[in-house]
Short mmCIF file of C-alpha atoms in Angstrom, two decimals:
data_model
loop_
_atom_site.label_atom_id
_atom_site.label_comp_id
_atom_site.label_asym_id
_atom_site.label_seq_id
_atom_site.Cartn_x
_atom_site.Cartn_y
_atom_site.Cartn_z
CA UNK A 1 42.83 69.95 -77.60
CA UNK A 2 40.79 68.81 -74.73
CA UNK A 3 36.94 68.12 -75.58
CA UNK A 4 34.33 70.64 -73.20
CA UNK A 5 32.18 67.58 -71.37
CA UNK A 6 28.45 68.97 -71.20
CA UNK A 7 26.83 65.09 -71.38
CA UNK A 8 27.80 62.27 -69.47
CA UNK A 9 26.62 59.20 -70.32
CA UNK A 10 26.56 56.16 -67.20
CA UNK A 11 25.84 52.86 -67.58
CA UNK A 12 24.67 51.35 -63.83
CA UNK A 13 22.37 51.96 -62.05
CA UNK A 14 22.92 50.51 -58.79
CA UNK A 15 23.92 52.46 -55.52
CA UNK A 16 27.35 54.17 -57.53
CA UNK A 17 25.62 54.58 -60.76
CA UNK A 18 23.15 56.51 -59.28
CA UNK A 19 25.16 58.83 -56.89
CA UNK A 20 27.61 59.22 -59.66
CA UNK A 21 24.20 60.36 -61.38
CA UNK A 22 23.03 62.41 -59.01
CA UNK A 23 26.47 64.73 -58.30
CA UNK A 24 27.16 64.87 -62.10
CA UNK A 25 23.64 66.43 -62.74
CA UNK A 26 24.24 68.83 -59.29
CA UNK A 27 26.83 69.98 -60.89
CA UNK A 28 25.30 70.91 -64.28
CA UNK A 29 26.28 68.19 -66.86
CA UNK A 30 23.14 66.91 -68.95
CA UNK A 31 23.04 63.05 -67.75
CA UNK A 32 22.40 59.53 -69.57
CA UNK A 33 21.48 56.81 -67.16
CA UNK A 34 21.40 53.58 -68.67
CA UNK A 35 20.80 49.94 -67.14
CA UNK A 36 19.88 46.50 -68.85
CA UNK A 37 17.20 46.16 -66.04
CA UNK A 38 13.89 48.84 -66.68
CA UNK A 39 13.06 48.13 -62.54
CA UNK A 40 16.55 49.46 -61.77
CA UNK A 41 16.55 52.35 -63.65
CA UNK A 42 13.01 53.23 -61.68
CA UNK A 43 14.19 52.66 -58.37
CA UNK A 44 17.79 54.76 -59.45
CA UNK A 45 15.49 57.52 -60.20
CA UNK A 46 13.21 57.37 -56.92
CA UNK A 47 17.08 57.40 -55.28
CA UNK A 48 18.17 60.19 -56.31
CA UNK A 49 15.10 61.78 -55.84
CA UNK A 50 14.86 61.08 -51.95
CA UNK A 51 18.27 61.84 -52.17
CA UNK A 52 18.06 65.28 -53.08
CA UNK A 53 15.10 66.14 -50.79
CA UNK A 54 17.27 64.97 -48.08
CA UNK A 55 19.73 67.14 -48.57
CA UNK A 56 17.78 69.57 -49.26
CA UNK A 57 16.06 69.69 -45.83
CA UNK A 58 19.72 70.16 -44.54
CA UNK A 59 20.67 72.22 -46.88
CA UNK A 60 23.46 70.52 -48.51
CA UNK A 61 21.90 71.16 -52.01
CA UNK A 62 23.02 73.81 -54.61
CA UNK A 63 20.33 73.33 -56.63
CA UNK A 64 16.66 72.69 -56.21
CA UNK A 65 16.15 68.85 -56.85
CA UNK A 66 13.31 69.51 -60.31
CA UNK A 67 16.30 71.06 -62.01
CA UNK A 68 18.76 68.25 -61.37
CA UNK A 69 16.37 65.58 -61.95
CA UNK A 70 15.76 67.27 -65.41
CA UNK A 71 19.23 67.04 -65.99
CA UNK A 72 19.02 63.51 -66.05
CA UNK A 73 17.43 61.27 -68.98
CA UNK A 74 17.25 57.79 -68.32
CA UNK A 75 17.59 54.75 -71.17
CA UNK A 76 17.64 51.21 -72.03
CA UNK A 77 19.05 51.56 -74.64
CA UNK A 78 22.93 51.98 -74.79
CA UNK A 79 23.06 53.42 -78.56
CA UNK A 80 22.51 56.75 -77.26
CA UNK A 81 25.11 57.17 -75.74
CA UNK A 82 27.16 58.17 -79.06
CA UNK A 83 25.72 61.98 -77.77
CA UNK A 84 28.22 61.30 -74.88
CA UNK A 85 31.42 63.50 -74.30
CA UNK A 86 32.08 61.31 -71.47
CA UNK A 87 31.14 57.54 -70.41
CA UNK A 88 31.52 56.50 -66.79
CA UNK A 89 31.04 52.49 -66.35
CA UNK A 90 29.36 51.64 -63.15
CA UNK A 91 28.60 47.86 -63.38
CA UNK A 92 29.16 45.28 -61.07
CA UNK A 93 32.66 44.49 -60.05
CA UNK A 94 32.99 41.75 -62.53
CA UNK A 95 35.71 42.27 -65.31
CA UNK A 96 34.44 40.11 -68.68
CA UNK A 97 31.10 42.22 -67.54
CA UNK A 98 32.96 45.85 -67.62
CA UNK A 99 34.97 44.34 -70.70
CA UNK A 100 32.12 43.66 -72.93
CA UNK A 101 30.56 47.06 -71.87
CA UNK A 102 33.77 48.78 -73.11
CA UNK A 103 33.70 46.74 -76.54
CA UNK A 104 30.36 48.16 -77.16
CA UNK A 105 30.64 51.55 -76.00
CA UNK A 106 33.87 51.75 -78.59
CA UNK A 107 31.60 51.02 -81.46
CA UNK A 108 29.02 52.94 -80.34
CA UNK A 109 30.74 56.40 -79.17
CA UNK A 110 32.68 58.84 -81.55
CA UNK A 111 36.59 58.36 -80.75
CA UNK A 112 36.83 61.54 -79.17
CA UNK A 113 34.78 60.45 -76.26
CA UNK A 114 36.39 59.92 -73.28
CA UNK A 115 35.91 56.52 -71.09
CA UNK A 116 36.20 56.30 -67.68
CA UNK A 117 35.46 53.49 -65.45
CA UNK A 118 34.29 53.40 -61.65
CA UNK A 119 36.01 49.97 -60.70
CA UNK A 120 37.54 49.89 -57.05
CA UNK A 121 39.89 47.06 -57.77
CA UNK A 122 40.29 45.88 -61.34
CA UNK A 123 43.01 46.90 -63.40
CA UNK A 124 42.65 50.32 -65.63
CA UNK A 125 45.07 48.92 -68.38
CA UNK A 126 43.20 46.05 -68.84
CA UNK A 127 40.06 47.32 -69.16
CA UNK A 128 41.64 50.20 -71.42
CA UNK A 129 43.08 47.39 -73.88
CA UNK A 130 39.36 46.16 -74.99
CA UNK A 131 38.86 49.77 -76.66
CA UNK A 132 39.90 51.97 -79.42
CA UNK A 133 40.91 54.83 -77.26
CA UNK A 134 43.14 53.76 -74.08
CA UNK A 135 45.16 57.09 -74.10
CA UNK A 136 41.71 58.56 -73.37
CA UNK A 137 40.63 56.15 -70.59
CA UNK A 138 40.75 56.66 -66.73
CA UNK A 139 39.87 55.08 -63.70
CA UNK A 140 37.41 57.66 -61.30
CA UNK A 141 36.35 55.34 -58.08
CA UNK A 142 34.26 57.45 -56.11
CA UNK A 143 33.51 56.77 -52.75
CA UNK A 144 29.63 54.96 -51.39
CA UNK A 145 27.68 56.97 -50.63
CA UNK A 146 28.77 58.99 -53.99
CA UNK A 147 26.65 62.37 -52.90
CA UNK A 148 28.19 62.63 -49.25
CA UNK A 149 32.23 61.15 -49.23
CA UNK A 150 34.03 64.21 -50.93
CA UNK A 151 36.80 61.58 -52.54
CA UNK A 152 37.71 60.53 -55.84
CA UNK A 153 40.65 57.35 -56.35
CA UNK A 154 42.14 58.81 -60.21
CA UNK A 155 43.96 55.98 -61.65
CA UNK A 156 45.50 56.06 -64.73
CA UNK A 157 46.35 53.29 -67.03
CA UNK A 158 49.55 52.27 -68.57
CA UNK A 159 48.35 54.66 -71.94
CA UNK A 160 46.19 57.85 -70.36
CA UNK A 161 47.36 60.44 -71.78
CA UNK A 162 47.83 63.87 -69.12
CA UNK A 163 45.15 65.66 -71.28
CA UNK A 164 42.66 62.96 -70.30
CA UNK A 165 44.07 62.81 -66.22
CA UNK A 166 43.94 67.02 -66.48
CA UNK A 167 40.52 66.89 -67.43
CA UNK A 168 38.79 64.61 -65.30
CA UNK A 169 40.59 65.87 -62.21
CA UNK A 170 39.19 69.26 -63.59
CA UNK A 171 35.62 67.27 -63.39
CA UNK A 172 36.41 66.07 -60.06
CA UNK A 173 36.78 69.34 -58.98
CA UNK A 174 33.46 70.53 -60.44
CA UNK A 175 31.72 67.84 -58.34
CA UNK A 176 33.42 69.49 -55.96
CA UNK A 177 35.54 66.34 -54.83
CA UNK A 178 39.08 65.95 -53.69
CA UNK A 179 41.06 63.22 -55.29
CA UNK A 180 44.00 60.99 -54.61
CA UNK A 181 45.94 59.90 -57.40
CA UNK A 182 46.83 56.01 -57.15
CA UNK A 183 48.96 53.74 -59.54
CA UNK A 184 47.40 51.09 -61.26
CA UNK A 185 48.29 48.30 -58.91
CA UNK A 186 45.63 45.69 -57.75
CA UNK A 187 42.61 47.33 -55.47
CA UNK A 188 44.87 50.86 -55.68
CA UNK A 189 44.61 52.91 -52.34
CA UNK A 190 41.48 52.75 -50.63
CA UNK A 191 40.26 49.51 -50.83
CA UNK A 192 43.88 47.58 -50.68
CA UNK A 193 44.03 49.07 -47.03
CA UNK A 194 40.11 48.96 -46.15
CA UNK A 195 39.14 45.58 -47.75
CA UNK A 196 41.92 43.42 -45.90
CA UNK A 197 40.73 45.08 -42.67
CA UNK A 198 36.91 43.72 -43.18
CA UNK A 199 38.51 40.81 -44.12
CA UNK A 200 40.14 39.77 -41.24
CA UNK A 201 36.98 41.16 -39.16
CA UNK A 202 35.48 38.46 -40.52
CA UNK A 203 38.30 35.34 -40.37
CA UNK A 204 37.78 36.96 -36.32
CA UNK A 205 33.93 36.09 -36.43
CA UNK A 206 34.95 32.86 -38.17
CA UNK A 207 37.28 31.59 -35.70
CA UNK A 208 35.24 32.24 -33.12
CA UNK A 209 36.90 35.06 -31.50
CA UNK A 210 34.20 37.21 -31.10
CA UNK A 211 30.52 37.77 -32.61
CA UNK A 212 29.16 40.07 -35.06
CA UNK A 213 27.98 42.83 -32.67
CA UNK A 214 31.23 42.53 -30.56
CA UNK A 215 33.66 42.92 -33.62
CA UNK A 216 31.15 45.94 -34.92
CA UNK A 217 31.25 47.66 -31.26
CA UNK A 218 35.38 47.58 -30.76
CA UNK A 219 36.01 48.99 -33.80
CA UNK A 220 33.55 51.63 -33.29
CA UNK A 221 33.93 52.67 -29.29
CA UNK A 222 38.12 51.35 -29.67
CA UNK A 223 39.03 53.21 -33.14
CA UNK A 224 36.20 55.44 -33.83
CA UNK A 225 35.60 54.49 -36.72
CA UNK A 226 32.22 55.26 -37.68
CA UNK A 227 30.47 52.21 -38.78
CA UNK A 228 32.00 48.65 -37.77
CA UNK A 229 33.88 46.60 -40.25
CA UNK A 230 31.02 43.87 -40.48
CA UNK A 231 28.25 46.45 -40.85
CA UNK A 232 30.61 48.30 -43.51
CA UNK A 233 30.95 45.39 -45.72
CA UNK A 234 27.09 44.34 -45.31
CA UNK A 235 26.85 47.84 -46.72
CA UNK A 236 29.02 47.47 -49.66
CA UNK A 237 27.82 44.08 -50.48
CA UNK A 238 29.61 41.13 -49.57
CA UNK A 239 29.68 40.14 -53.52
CA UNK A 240 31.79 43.25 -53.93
CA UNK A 241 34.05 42.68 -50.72
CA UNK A 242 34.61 38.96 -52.23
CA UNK A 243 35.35 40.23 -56.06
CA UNK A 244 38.16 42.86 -54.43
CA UNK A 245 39.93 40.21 -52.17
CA UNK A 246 39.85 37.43 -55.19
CA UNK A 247 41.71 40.76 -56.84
CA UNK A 248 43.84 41.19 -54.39
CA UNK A 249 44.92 37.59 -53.83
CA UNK A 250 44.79 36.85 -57.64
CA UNK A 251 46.79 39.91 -58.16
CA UNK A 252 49.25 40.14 -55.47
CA UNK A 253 49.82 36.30 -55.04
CA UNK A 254 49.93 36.78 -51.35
CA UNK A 255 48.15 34.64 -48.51
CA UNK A 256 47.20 37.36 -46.75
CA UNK A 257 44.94 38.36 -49.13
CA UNK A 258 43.11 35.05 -49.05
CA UNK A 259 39.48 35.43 -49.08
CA UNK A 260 37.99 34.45 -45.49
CA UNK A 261 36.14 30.99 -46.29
CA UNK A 262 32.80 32.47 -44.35
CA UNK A 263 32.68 35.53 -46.64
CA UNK A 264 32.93 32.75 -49.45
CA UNK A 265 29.92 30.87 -47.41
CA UNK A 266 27.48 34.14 -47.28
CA UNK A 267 27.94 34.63 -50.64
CA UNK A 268 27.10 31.54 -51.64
CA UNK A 269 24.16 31.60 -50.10
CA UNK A 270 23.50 35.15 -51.53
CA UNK A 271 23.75 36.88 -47.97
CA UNK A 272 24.86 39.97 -49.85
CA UNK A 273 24.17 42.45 -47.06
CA UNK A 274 21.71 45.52 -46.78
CA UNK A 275 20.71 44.68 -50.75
CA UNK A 276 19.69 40.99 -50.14
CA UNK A 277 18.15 41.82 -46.76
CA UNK A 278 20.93 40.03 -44.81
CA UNK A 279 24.69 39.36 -44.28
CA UNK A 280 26.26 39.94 -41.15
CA UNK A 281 22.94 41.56 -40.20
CA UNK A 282 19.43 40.86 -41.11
CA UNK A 283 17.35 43.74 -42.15
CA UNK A 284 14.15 42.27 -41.72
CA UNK A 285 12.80 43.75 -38.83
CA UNK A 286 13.00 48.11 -38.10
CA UNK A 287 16.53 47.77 -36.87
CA UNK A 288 19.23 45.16 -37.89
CA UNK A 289 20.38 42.31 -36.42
CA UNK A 290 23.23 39.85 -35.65
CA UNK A 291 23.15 36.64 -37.73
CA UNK A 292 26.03 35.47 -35.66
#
């Protein structure tokens, strides 16, 4: 008998955590927010805030923004979330980091809580196999920004059961998001077309074929797509566009998917993008500009 989900616990607190946040509580589920780091769980608070005024103004809200902010109750510490009728994992794309958060949220939640995890690339079965409960865990990759793309990847692992994939595409549709149901394969559907694509943009700015703002402006004016591939992954975070090709190559065993050595380079040096204050782009000044 499937469990009625009024709390949601989610550990993260970085851009997804606190979208994820932010449409769960628009939606009317009572929200834990938790994060390791007190500063980010203030600034994931002031974003959702702005957030909601924004949309507001434009009247994209359901819901004043007091009433969903109230719906949300931050925390260090992770204990509480044994209240939690479902946990969605929102750390960095690392997987011993979203492995050791599963191992404690099994010994800290009751078994009937459900465990779903926001990775864009990692395996679902893998992570499921560090917990007590992997017929009741699900990949749910939402889309950046969380509030505005109406898209949820649903991947299930090797064990979910249906009861768990009927439910959370029930949630899904509650957030009022469409979703696309991928197999548990190696970056699934979104980002195993997308993150090749930015990668290549980049082995084009590495060999020299053309520069940052030329790559950005082709792919714009020539495909319409809405932001170029360069700004896109600035936008993500270059750490993230790495960890999904290493995936991908690891994964797939296929040159293709080699990680472009510059991408390597910039995050090295912790050019991370829009976070770090420069990538492809530096963010310095009132309007960004081309580092190469």
């Amino acid at each position: 008998m499937k469990k009625t989900i009024k709390t949601i616990g989610i550990v993260g607190c970085g851009q997804m955590g606190s979208g994820i946040a932010q449409v769960c509580a628009t939606a009317g589920y009572n929200i834990l927010l938790h994060d390791v780091s007190p500063h980010q769980i203030v600034q994931a608070l002031e974003t959702i805030k702005a957030s909601c005024k924004k949309m507001e103004v434009r009247n994209s809200l359901k819901d004043n923004p007091e009433k969903i902010l109230a719906r949300i109750t931050a925390t260090e510490d992770i204990a509480k979330f044994e209240t939690c009728d479902l946990v969605i994992e929102s750390a960095t794309e690392n997987e011993q980091i979203k492995k050791d958060i599963f191992r404690t949220l099994t010994t800290i939640c009751p078994r009937e809580t459900y465990f779903a995890t926001n990775t864009s690339s990692i395996s679902i079965t893998r992570l499921a196999s560090v917990t007590d409960r992997p017929e009741r865990f699900i990949g749910m990759h939402f889309m950046n920004p969380v509030p505005l793309i109406p898209l949820i990847e649903v991947i299930r692992g090797l064990a979910t059961s249906q009861e768990t994939f009927e439910l959370v595409t029930q949630i899904a549709a509650k957030l009022e998001k469409t979703t696309a149901v991928a197999e548990d394969f190696p970056a699934f559907i979104v980002n195993r077309v997308l993150m090749p694509m930015v990668n290549e943009s980049i082995y084009v700015l590495y060999e020299g074929v053309g520069n940052v703002e030329a790559i950005d402006r082709a792919m714009t004016l020539g495909t319409r797509h809405p932001m170029g591939p360069l700004a896109l992954a600035d936008f993500i975070g270059l750490d993230t566009c790495l960890a999904i090709m290493q995936v991908l190559y690891e994964g797939l065993a296929d040159s293709k998917y080699r990680p472009c050595p510059l991408l390597v380079k910039y995050v090295e040096a912790g050019w991370l993008g829009r976070k770090t204050g420069r990538g492809f782009y530096d963010y310095s000044g009132p309007n960004p500009v081309p580092t190469r």
